[in-house]
XYZ file of C-alpha atoms in Angstrom:
414
model
C 39.312 68.986 -40.934
C 42.130 71.086 -42.460
C 41.319 70.055 -46.028
C 37.566 69.700 -45.572
C 35.266 72.690 -45.956
C 31.620 71.600 -45.699
C 30.288 74.710 -47.430
C 32.466 73.953 -50.467
C 31.020 70.445 -50.608
C 27.498 71.872 -50.694
C 28.425 74.471 -53.295
C 29.980 71.864 -55.596
C 26.683 69.991 -55.897
C 24.635 70.877 -58.984
C 21.275 69.385 -59.827
C 19.224 70.030 -62.940
C 15.455 69.992 -62.833
C 13.462 67.768 -65.129
C 13.070 70.634 -67.606
C 16.498 72.155 -67.044
C 15.568 74.156 -63.971
C 18.324 75.327 -61.635
C 16.363 73.710 -58.803
C 15.644 69.985 -59.083
C 12.061 69.089 -59.857
C 9.898 68.145 -56.866
C 8.617 64.593 -56.959
C 4.992 64.979 -55.932
C 4.134 61.266 -55.874
C 3.618 58.782 -53.082
C 4.145 55.733 -55.305
C 6.036 54.988 -58.502
C 5.293 52.878 -61.547
C 7.408 50.134 -63.141
C 7.608 49.008 -66.744
C 8.125 45.407 -65.660
C 7.265 43.244 -62.686
C 10.888 42.089 -62.519
C 12.077 45.661 -61.920
C 9.541 46.076 -59.113
C 10.802 42.860 -57.498
C 14.431 43.956 -57.771
C 13.574 47.348 -56.271
C 11.870 45.651 -53.315
C 15.062 43.658 -52.816
C 17.128 46.859 -52.922
C 18.976 45.876 -56.080
C 17.881 48.636 -58.475
C 19.623 51.992 -58.530
C 17.553 54.945 -59.736
C 14.217 53.215 -59.258
C 11.684 54.336 -56.671
C 9.188 52.153 -54.911
C 7.191 54.180 -52.425
C 7.909 57.558 -50.863
C 8.088 56.177 -47.341
C 11.181 54.335 -48.530
C 12.726 57.039 -50.714
C 11.867 59.696 -53.257
C 13.903 61.748 -55.747
C 13.420 64.947 -53.721
C 14.573 63.323 -50.502
C 17.569 61.737 -52.185
C 18.739 65.132 -53.464
C 18.735 66.425 -49.898
C 20.312 63.184 -48.639
C 23.235 63.684 -51.005
C 23.718 67.327 -50.072
C 23.722 66.674 -46.319
C 26.037 63.686 -46.681
C 28.419 65.906 -48.643
C 28.200 68.538 -45.915
C 29.088 66.058 -43.177
C 31.569 64.025 -45.202
C 29.717 60.714 -44.937
C 28.908 58.193 -47.668
C 25.210 58.934 -47.643
C 22.293 60.098 -45.485
C 18.600 59.618 -44.814
C 16.270 62.554 -44.149
C 13.264 62.272 -41.862
C 10.199 64.235 -40.836
C 11.757 65.583 -37.610
C 14.934 65.537 -35.567
C 13.442 62.917 -33.251
C 12.425 61.049 -36.414
C 16.166 60.714 -37.106
C 17.351 60.034 -33.553
C 14.868 57.349 -32.529
C 15.139 55.012 -35.558
C 18.928 55.356 -35.525
C 19.206 54.205 -31.916
C 16.597 51.467 -32.348
C 18.464 50.187 -35.401
C 21.675 49.961 -33.392
C 20.225 48.466 -30.200
C 17.870 45.698 -29.188
C 16.655 43.992 -26.018
C 19.433 43.650 -23.460
C 21.677 46.311 -25.010
C 23.094 49.371 -23.285
C 23.800 52.975 -24.287
C 26.208 55.440 -22.676
C 24.841 58.942 -23.244
C 25.778 62.454 -22.300
C 23.712 63.653 -19.350
C 23.088 67.033 -21.003
C 21.127 66.412 -24.177
C 17.911 67.639 -25.729
C 14.967 66.890 -23.413
C 13.144 64.806 -26.019
C 16.189 62.580 -26.535
C 16.591 62.254 -22.780
C 12.946 61.238 -22.377
C 13.277 58.689 -25.186
C 16.313 57.063 -23.578
C 15.109 57.376 -19.986
C 11.427 56.484 -20.332
C 10.775 54.828 -23.690
C 13.630 52.510 -24.669
C 13.474 50.567 -21.357
C 10.166 49.179 -22.672
C 12.278 47.342 -25.235
C 14.932 46.241 -22.758
C 17.420 48.952 -23.734
C 19.069 50.714 -20.790
C 21.036 53.962 -20.739
C 23.693 55.379 -18.428
C 23.813 59.182 -18.396
C 27.305 60.544 -17.726
C 29.366 63.721 -17.803
C 30.508 63.433 -21.416
C 33.394 65.848 -20.821
C 35.140 63.287 -18.588
C 36.498 60.556 -20.838
C 37.507 58.347 -17.898
C 33.923 58.407 -16.602
C 32.604 57.585 -20.069
C 34.904 54.591 -20.440
C 34.165 53.360 -16.921
C 30.445 53.300 -17.769
C 30.892 50.878 -20.675
C 29.704 47.326 -20.057
C 29.806 44.160 -22.197
C 26.240 45.058 -23.276
C 27.069 48.590 -24.442
C 26.492 49.200 -28.137
C 26.428 53.004 -28.494
C 28.101 56.168 -27.233
C 25.714 59.087 -27.725
C 26.394 62.791 -27.365
C 25.776 66.243 -28.784
C 28.747 68.173 -30.158
C 27.614 71.169 -28.120
C 25.067 70.098 -25.544
C 21.550 71.406 -25.123
C 21.186 73.570 -23.067
C 24.404 73.838 -21.040
C 26.720 74.161 -24.062
C 29.139 71.509 -22.857
C 31.550 70.406 -25.577
C 32.129 66.740 -26.350
C 35.673 65.658 -27.218
C 34.568 63.786 -30.323
C 38.043 62.559 -31.277
C 38.590 61.250 -27.739
C 35.183 59.587 -27.656
C 35.842 58.050 -31.076
C 38.992 56.368 -29.744
C 37.025 54.911 -26.850
C 34.252 53.751 -29.184
C 36.724 52.073 -31.521
C 38.543 50.410 -28.621
C 35.304 48.844 -27.343
C 33.735 48.199 -30.775
C 30.922 50.697 -30.201
C 29.153 53.129 -32.509
C 29.656 56.820 -31.743
C 26.476 58.748 -32.578
C 26.755 62.551 -32.497
C 23.929 65.085 -32.687
C 25.502 68.060 -34.482
C 22.401 70.292 -34.519
C 24.044 73.197 -32.652
C 27.189 73.284 -34.813
C 26.640 72.643 -38.537
C 29.628 73.662 -40.699
C 31.575 74.691 -37.578
C 32.249 71.051 -36.649
C 32.362 67.956 -38.853
C 32.035 65.038 -36.393
C 32.581 62.306 -39.006
C 35.985 63.809 -39.768
C 36.795 63.531 -36.056
C 35.829 59.853 -35.882
C 32.049 59.772 -35.310
C 30.258 56.859 -36.990
C 26.870 58.541 -37.336
C 25.959 62.249 -37.396
C 22.427 63.474 -36.742
C 20.808 66.868 -37.243
C 17.486 68.397 -36.496
C 17.029 70.156 -39.836
C 14.373 72.279 -38.136
C 17.073 74.480 -36.654
C 20.047 76.100 -38.405
C 20.032 74.050 -41.601
C 16.495 75.086 -42.566
C 16.835 78.361 -40.690
C 13.364 79.839 -41.171
C 11.326 78.098 -38.443
C 8.702 77.016 -40.944
C 9.194 73.254 -40.960
C 10.510 70.321 -38.963
C 12.947 67.756 -40.289
C 15.879 65.550 -39.415
C 18.719 63.609 -40.987
C 21.000 60.684 -40.218
C 24.370 60.858 -41.989
C 26.376 57.635 -42.042
C 27.821 54.827 -44.147
C 25.868 53.315 -47.016
C 25.722 50.064 -45.070
C 24.018 51.671 -42.076
C 21.627 53.859 -44.079
C 20.627 50.852 -46.190
C 19.896 48.951 -42.976
C 17.683 51.839 -41.776
C 15.719 51.733 -45.046
C 15.492 47.949 -45.377
C 11.878 46.998 -46.169
C 11.975 44.018 -43.796
C 14.015 45.225 -40.816
C 14.790 48.929 -41.205
C 13.659 51.157 -38.354
C 13.144 54.181 -40.606
C 11.207 52.189 -43.190
C 9.020 50.401 -40.660
C 8.398 53.277 -38.234
C 7.724 55.667 -41.118
C 9.220 59.071 -40.115
C 9.260 60.167 -43.762
C 9.997 63.706 -44.871
C 7.519 65.164 -47.345
C 8.997 65.945 -50.775
C 7.801 69.570 -50.731
C 9.468 70.152 -47.366
C 12.613 68.419 -48.542
C 12.831 70.763 -51.537
C 12.311 73.774 -49.236
C 15.115 72.700 -46.875
C 17.373 72.109 -49.868
C 16.966 75.722 -50.985
C 17.668 77.086 -47.508
C 20.762 74.889 -47.169
C 22.424 76.985 -49.873
C 22.661 80.013 -47.561
C 23.697 78.124 -44.427
C 27.337 79.254 -44.582
C 26.342 82.933 -44.687
C 23.863 82.554 -41.846
C 26.168 80.562 -39.569
C 28.894 83.194 -39.846
C 26.478 85.945 -38.802
C 24.909 83.890 -36.005
C 28.393 83.186 -34.629
C 29.595 86.762 -34.978
C 26.563 88.159 -33.174
C 26.598 85.559 -30.388
C 30.306 86.059 -29.766
C 29.854 89.827 -29.528
C 26.968 89.557 -27.048
C 28.707 86.894 -24.968
C 31.789 89.104 -24.625
C 29.695 92.097 -23.604
C 27.483 90.193 -21.149
C 30.518 88.652 -19.455
C 32.198 92.052 -19.141
C 28.996 93.340 -17.553
C 29.363 90.683 -14.860
C 26.662 88.276 -16.022
C 27.342 84.567 -15.661
C 27.697 83.816 -19.370
C 28.409 80.507 -21.078
C 29.610 80.507 -24.686
C 32.233 78.185 -26.230
C 34.009 81.175 -27.772
C 34.788 82.696 -24.373
C 38.125 81.870 -22.767
C 36.190 81.252 -19.548
C 34.400 78.283 -21.112
C 35.992 75.104 -19.670
C 36.273 73.527 -23.136
C 37.260 76.639 -25.073
C 40.731 75.390 -26.007
C 39.391 71.964 -26.991
C 36.649 73.472 -29.116
C 39.172 75.689 -30.907
C 40.879 72.515 -32.145
C 37.567 71.036 -33.350
C 35.966 73.869 -35.285
C 36.417 75.237 -38.751
C 37.351 78.787 -37.621
C 35.644 80.382 -40.611
C 32.239 79.573 -39.092
C 32.990 80.573 -35.521
C 31.793 79.199 -32.209
C 28.090 79.064 -32.985
C 24.996 81.100 -32.274
C 24.009 79.685 -28.867
C 24.755 81.211 -25.484
C 23.320 81.167 -21.980
C 23.171 83.674 -19.146
C 22.040 83.124 -15.569
C 19.917 85.865 -14.024
C 19.406 84.140 -10.670
C 15.745 83.126 -10.538
C 13.059 81.777 -12.847
C 10.877 84.780 -11.993
C 13.587 87.201 -13.122
C 14.306 85.119 -16.236
C 10.635 85.204 -17.223
C 10.395 88.946 -16.620
C 13.453 89.603 -18.759
C 12.310 87.394 -21.623
C 8.842 88.948 -21.630
C 10.330 92.457 -21.686
C 12.780 91.626 -24.473
C 9.933 90.217 -26.535
C 7.866 93.349 -25.868
C 10.803 95.450 -27.137
C 10.986 93.399 -30.359
C 14.379 91.924 -29.477
C 13.216 88.400 -30.217
C 10.682 85.778 -29.285
C 10.033 83.866 -26.086
C 10.059 80.556 -27.911
C 11.793 77.203 -28.052
C 13.936 75.992 -30.963
C 16.880 77.798 -32.547
C 18.449 78.945 -35.785
C 15.766 81.519 -36.671
C 16.634 84.912 -38.185
C 15.309 86.567 -35.016
C 16.732 85.818 -31.581
C 14.846 83.153 -29.628
C 15.087 82.786 -25.849
C 13.686 80.356 -23.311
C 14.230 79.066 -19.793
C 15.236 75.481 -20.657
C 14.469 74.048 -17.218
C 10.777 74.695 -17.837
C 10.775 74.156 -21.615
C 13.190 72.190 -23.806
C 14.698 70.295 -20.852
C 11.546 69.980 -18.740
C 11.536 66.215 -19.326
C 14.603 65.980 -17.079
C 13.622 65.628 -13.370
C 14.359 68.677 -11.227
C 16.898 66.898 -9.034
C 18.825 65.811 -12.131
C 18.661 69.328 -13.565
C 20.262 70.673 -10.384
C 22.929 67.950 -10.417
C 24.008 68.843 -13.964
C 23.982 72.593 -13.251
C 20.739 73.529 -14.996
C 19.605 76.386 -12.749
C 16.218 78.114 -12.531
C 17.595 81.444 -13.720
C 19.267 80.088 -16.845
C 18.169 81.648 -20.140
C 19.173 79.983 -23.403
C 19.612 82.337 -26.353
C 19.634 81.442 -30.031
C 21.093 84.676 -31.352
C 19.617 85.955 -34.596
C 20.978 87.603 -37.717
C 20.737 91.188 -36.448
C 22.597 93.640 -38.685
C 23.599 96.049 -35.884
C 24.530 93.832 -32.937
C 25.803 96.814 -30.911
C 22.278 98.266 -31.037
C 20.844 94.899 -29.984
C 23.228 94.754 -27.043
C 22.301 98.240 -25.880
C 18.586 97.402 -26.020
C 19.059 94.084 -24.192
C 21.183 95.749 -21.557
C 18.585 98.454 -21.048
C 16.013 95.725 -20.326
C 18.387 94.152 -17.791
C 18.983 97.480 -16.063
C 15.260 98.212 -15.946
C 14.585 94.906 -14.187
C 17.575 95.094 -11.847
C 19.473 92.251 -13.496
C 22.315 94.719 -14.059
C 23.205 97.915 -12.256
C 22.535 101.176 -14.081
C 25.917 102.228 -15.442
C 26.925 103.738 -18.734
C 26.215 101.432 -21.653
C 29.390 100.211 -23.241
C 30.310 101.610 -26.622
C 33.207 99.283 -27.527
C 33.522 98.682 -31.245
C 33.752 95.259 -32.834
C 37.498 95.382 -33.347
C 38.075 95.866 -29.615
C 35.999 92.767 -28.900
C 37.680 90.475 -31.376
């Protein structure tokens, strides 16, 4: 990590459009022509570089974005898809078949949980959900049938931190593939540099950053990505979660400002987390010393990009959480909405939204309480003003006692 700066890798990429444009030309074709039948045959067999067959397999626009995201994560190559789940599901199905077993973090995105809990058993693939922060528990869950360790760098929604280097050692010891969803921490953490075999993102979130499209990516070795795209046995090729070329070009443009946005998201979230904790709110943020994995996470991140833009607070009850979110939305502080990485703050009660696929008894067991609010902190210019307005909402609803609003300056916080 010391000599690897993902933003530099993105910056160093230069593409020229077909007519010399500073943005690469968008390939607006679903199929591609060949000058000879032999070239078409070789392309079908995967033996022709620079030739395109059909956009479900690959397209020039998608390959530009593939290269940029692979450079960002430090992998050999990548494969973009039409959604985050369109990256996660083919990846896991490519790695596992009937009779195989997955060890997964218990706190993951609700859609991923539902896929592993309810869908993959149809194909004879079973999953054990464990506390990913306890390496001894992870290793004890491995069986002779285990093929994959799966986790999120920072978990959704509880913000637990996975020890990727520690998990990588376990994976290597047992000849498993470590698959890491890095959606919450692009640029801040580079899982492949810590030993992960495969890195996944929902491009919908921070990487695109404007909440106007969905997308995903799998970053890995050429061997694995080629297997995903194989015309005869590749899960991505055969299931068809293809990203549209126009969307791919749009994400590519937004990727160029990711480093600026991540710094501001992290700065704002850290400021609010500090203030909320000082106010006595139960606050979870990896940048706080009170976070159980704070010291670990400090060793994993590229400090330039901070601890991320996600935080949670617990206001006691779902009723109070809903009241607070509705009031904050009314005061133009953000949106009561799922997802993350938008320029405005987004907030939701994950137990009834993004994690609703997880049964209530399992939510309670993992510590997902009714009053938990997940915040994706936006790019607000004056975060002190945002804090004062949020705190006023909390005082009005009785979440906090009415005391003088803090006026600490940024330097006193950090």
